[in-house]
mmCIF file of C-alpha atoms in Angstrom:
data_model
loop_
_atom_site.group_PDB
_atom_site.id
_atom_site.type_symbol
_atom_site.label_atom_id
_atom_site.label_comp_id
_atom_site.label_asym_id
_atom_site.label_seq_id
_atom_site.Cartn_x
_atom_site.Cartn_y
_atom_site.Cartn_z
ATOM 1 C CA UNK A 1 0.000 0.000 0.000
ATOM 2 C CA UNK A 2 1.141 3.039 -0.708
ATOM 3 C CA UNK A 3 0.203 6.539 0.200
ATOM 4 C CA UNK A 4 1.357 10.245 -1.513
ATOM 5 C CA UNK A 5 0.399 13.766 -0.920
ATOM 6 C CA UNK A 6 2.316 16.417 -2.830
ATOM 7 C CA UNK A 7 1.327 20.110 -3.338
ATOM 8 C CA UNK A 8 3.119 23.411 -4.321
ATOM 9 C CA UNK A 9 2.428 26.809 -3.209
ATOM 10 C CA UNK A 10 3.491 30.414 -4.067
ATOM 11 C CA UNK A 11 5.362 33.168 -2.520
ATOM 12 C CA UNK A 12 6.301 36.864 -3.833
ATOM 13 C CA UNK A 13 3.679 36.643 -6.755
ATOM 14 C CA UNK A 14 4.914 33.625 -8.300
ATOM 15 C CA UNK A 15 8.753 34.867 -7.401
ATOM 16 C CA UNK A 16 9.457 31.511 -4.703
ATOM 17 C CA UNK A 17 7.580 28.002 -5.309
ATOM 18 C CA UNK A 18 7.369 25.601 -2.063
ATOM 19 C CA UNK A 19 6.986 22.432 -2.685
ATOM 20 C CA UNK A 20 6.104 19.609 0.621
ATOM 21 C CA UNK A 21 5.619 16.182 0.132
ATOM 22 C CA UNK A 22 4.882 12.842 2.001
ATOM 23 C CA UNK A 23 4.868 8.965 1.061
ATOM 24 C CA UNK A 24 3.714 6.544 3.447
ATOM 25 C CA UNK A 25 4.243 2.812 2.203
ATOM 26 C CA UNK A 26 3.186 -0.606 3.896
ATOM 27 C CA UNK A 27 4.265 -3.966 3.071
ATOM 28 C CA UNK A 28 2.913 -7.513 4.384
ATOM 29 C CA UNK A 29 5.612 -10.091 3.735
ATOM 30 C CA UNK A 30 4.465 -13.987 4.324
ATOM 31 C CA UNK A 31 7.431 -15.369 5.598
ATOM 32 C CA UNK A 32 10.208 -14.618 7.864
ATOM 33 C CA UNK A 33 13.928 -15.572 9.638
ATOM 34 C CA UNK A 34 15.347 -15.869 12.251
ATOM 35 C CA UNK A 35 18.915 -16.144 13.244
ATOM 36 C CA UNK A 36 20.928 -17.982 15.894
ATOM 37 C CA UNK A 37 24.404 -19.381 16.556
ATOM 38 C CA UNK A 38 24.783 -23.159 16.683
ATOM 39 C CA UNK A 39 27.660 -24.578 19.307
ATOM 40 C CA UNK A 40 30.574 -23.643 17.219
ATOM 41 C CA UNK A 41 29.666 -20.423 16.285
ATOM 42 C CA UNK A 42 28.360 -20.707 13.006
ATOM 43 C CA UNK A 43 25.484 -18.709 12.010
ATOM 44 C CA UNK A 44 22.053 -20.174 11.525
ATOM 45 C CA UNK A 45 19.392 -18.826 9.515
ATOM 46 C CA UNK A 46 15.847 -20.645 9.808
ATOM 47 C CA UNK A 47 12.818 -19.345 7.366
ATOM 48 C CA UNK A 48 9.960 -19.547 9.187
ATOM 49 C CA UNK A 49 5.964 -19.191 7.657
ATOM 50 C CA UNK A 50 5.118 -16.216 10.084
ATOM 51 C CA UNK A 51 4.767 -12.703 8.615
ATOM 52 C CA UNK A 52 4.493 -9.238 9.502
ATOM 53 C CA UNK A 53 3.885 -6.017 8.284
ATOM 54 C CA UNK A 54 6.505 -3.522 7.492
ATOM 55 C CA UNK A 55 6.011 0.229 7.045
ATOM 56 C CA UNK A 56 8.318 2.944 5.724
ATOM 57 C CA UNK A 57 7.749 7.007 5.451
ATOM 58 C CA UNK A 58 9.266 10.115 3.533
ATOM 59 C CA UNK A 59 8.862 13.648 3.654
ATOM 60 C CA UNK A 60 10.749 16.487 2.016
ATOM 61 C CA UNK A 61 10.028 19.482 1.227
ATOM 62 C CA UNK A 62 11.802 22.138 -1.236
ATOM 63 C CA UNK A 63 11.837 25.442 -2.268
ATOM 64 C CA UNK A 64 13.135 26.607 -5.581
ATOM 65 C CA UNK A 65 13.118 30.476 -7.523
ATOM 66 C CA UNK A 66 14.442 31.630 -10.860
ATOM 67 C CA UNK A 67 17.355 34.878 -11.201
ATOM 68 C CA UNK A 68 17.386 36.605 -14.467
ATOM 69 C CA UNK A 69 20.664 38.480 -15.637
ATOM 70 C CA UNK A 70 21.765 40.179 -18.701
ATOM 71 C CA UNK A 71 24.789 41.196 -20.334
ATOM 72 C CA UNK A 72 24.846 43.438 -23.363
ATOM 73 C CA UNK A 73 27.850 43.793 -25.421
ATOM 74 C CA UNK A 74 28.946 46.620 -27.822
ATOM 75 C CA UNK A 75 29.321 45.572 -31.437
ATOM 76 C CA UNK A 76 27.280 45.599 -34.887
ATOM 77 C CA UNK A 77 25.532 42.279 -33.609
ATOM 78 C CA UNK A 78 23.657 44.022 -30.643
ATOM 79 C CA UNK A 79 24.618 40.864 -28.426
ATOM 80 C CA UNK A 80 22.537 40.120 -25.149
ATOM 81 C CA UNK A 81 24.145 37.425 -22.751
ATOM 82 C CA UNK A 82 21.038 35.858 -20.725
ATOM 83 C CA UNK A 83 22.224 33.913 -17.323
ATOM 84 C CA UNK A 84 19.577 32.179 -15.710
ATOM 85 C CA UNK A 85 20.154 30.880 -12.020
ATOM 86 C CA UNK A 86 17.548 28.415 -10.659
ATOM 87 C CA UNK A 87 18.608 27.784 -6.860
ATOM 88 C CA UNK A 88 16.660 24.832 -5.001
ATOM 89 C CA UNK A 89 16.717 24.187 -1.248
ATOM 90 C CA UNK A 90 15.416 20.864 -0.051
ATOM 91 C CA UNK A 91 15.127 18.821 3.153
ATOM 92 C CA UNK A 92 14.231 15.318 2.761
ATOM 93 C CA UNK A 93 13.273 13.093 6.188
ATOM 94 C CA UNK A 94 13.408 9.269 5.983
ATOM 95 C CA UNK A 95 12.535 8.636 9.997
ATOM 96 C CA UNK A 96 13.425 4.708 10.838
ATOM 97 C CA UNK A 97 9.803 3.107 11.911
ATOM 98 C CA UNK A 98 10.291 -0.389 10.394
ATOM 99 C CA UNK A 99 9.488 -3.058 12.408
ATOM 100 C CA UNK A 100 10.303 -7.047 12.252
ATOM 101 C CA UNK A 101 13.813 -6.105 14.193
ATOM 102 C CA UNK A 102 14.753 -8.777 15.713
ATOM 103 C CA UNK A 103 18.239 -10.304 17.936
ATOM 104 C CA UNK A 104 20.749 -12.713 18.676
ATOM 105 C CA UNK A 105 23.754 -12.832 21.249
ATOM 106 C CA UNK A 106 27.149 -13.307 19.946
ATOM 107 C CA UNK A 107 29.067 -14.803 22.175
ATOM 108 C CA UNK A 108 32.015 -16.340 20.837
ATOM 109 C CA UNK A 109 33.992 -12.521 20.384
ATOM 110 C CA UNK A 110 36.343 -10.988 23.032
ATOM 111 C CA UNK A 111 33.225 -9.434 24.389
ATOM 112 C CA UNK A 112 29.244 -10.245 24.344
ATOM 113 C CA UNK A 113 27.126 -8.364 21.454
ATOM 114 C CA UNK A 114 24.038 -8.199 20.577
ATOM 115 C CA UNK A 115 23.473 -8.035 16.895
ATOM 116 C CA UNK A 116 20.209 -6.591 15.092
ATOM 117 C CA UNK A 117 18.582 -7.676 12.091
ATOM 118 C CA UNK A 118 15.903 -7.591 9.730
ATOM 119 C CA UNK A 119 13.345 -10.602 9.680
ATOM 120 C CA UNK A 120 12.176 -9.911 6.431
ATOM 121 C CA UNK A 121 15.925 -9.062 4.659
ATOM 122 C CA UNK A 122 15.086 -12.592 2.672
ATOM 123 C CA UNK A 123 11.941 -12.537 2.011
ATOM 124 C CA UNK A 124 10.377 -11.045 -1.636
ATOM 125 C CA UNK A 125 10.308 -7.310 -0.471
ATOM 126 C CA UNK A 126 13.526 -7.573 1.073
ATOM 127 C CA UNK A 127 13.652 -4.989 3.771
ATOM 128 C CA UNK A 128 17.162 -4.676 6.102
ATOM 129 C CA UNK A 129 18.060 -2.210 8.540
ATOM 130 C CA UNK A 130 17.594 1.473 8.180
ATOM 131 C CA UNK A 131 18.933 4.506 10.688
ATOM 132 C CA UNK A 132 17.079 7.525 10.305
ATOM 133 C CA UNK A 133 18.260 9.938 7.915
ATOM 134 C CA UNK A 134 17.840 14.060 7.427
ATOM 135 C CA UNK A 135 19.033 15.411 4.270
ATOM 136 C CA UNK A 136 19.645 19.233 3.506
ATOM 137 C CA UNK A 137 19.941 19.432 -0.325
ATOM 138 C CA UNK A 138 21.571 22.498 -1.735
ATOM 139 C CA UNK A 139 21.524 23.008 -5.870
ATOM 140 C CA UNK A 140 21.734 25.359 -8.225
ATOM 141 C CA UNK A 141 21.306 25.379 -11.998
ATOM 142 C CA UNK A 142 22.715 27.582 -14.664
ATOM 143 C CA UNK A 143 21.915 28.067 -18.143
ATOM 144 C CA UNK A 144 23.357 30.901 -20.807
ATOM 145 C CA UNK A 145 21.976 31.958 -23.648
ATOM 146 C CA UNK A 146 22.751 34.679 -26.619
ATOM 147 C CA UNK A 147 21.027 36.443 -28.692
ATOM 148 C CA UNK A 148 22.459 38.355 -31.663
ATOM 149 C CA UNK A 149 21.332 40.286 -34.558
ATOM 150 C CA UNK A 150 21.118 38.095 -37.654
ATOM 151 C CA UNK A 151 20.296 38.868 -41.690
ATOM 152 C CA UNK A 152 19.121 34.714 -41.764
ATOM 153 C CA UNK A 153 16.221 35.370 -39.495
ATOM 154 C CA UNK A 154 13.363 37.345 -41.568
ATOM 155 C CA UNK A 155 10.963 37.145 -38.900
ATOM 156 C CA UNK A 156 12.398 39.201 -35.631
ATOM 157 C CA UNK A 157 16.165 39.557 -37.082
ATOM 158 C CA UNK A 158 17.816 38.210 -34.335
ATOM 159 C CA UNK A 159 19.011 34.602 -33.576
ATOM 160 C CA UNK A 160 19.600 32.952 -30.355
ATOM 161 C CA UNK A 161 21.669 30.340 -29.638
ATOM 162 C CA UNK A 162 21.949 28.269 -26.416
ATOM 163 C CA UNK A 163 25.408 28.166 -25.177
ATOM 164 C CA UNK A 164 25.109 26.097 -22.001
ATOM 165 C CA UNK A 165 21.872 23.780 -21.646
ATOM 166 C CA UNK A 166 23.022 23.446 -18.128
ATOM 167 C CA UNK A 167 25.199 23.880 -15.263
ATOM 168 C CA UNK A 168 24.458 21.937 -12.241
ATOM 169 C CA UNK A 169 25.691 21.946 -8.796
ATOM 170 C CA UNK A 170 24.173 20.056 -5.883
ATOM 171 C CA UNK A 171 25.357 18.792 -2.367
ATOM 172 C CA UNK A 172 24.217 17.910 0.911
ATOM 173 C CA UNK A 173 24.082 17.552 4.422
ATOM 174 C CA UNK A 174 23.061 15.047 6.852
ATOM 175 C CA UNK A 175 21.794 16.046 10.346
ATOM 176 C CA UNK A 176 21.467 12.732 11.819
ATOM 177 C CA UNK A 177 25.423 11.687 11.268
ATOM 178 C CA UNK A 178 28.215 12.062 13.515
ATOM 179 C CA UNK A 179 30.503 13.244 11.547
ATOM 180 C CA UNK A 180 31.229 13.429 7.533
ATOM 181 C CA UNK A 181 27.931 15.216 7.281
ATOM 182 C CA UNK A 182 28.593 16.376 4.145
ATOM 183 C CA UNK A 183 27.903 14.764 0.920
ATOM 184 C CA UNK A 184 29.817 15.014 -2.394
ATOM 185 C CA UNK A 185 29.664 17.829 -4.284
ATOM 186 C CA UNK A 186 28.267 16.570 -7.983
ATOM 187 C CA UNK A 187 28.492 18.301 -11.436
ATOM 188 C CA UNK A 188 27.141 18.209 -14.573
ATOM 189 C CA UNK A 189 27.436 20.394 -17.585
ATOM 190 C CA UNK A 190 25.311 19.789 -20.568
ATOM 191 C CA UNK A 191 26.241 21.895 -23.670
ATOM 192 C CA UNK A 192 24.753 21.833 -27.783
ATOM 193 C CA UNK A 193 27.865 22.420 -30.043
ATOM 194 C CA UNK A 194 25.320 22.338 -32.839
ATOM 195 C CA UNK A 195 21.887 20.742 -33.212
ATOM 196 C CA UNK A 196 23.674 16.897 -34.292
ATOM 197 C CA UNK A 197 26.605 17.186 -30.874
ATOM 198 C CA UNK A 198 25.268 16.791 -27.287
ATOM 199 C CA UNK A 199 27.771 17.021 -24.767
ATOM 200 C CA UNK A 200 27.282 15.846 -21.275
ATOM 201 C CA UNK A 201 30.161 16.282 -18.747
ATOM 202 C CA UNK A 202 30.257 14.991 -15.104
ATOM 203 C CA UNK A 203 32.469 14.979 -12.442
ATOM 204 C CA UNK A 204 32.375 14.607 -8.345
ATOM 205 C CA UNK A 205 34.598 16.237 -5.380
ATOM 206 C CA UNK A 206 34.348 14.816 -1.975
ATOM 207 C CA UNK A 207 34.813 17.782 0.718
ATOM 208 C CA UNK A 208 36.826 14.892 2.795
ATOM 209 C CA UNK A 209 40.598 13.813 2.204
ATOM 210 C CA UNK A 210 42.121 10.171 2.663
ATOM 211 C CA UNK A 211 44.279 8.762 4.543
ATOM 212 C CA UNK A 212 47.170 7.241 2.767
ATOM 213 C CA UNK A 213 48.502 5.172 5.095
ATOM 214 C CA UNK A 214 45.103 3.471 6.797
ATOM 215 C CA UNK A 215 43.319 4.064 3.224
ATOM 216 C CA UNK A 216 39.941 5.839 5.649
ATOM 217 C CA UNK A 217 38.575 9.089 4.871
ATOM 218 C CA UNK A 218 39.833 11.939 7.269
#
């Protein structure tokens, strides 16, 4: 079962849009396991014909605008530079209600543990272990476009021509973690050479360094 409400609402005469949303889902799985060490320490994993419900819920909600700019430049060609800047702002909240957790003791390490699991990470809507989660999104996008006088166009006597399709940005932040909260930063650039060539360039940067010696991120 699943349940969605979305909606988008208006600020500054059209100037900010706010978008909330939430997604409840429910899942009924027929069968189960359960886990348990055998005299030696080996693990044992018995499927059992008892089910359970599961249940799982997002929310987010985002808020996004558009920044014109223009740029004219002297010359014969009356050029006009348009920059447009679409910034988004986003918070996305995964909270961790499943249920079917269930234990075992693990006895057999330098030190008693208890160790959680899933009952339902084998059965056919697999469902394992989840830790809340609070994302702050941050994006912008870019696009640039010029328009210059041109003899070829019979109709308004200008041409325009799209320079960049795109210019992404995006990164994140996670409340709920200790440390490392932030994400990578991504990138993407999409650009039109001409109307045959698309061009589609990607790259990451993590905001963390490595350790060379223990290979962990510092």
């Amino acid at each position: 079962q699943n349940f969605n409400v979305q909606a988008t609402f208006s600020l500054l005469k059209n100037t900010i849009r706010i978008t909330p949303s939430a997604t409840y889902k429910q899942i009924y799985n027929f069968q189960s396991v359960r886990k348990s060490l055998d005299a030696n320490g080996a693990l044992l994993v018995d499927t059992i014909g008892q089910g359970g419900f599961s249940h799982s819920f997002t929310s987010s909600v985002s808020m996004t605008s558009n920044l014109y700019s223009y740029y004219r430049f002297v010359g014969k060609r009356k050029t006009l530079l348009r920059h447009v800047m679409t910034p988004t702002i986003s918070f996305n909240y995964n909270p961790a209600i499943q249920q079917g957790i269930a234990t075992y003791v693990d006895t057999f390490g330098v030190t008693p543990k208890e160790v959680r699991y899933s009952i339902f990470e084998r059965s056919l809507y697999s469902e394992f272990l989840t830790k809340s989660s609070g994302r702050i999104v941050f994006g912008v996008n870019n696009t640039f476009e010029i328009k210059q006088k041109s003899d070829k166009d019979t109709i308004t006597g200008f041409k325009k021509t799209r320079l960049i399709d795109n210019f992404f940005l995006s990164t994140d932040y996670d409340i709920f973690k200790d440390s490392m909260n932030w994400g990578d930063l991504n990138m993407r650039m999409v650009i039109n050479p001409n109307e045959f060539i698309n061009l589609t360039i990607m790259a990451n940067h993590s905001w963390y360094g490595w350790n060379a010696n223990t290979g962990q991120i510092k």
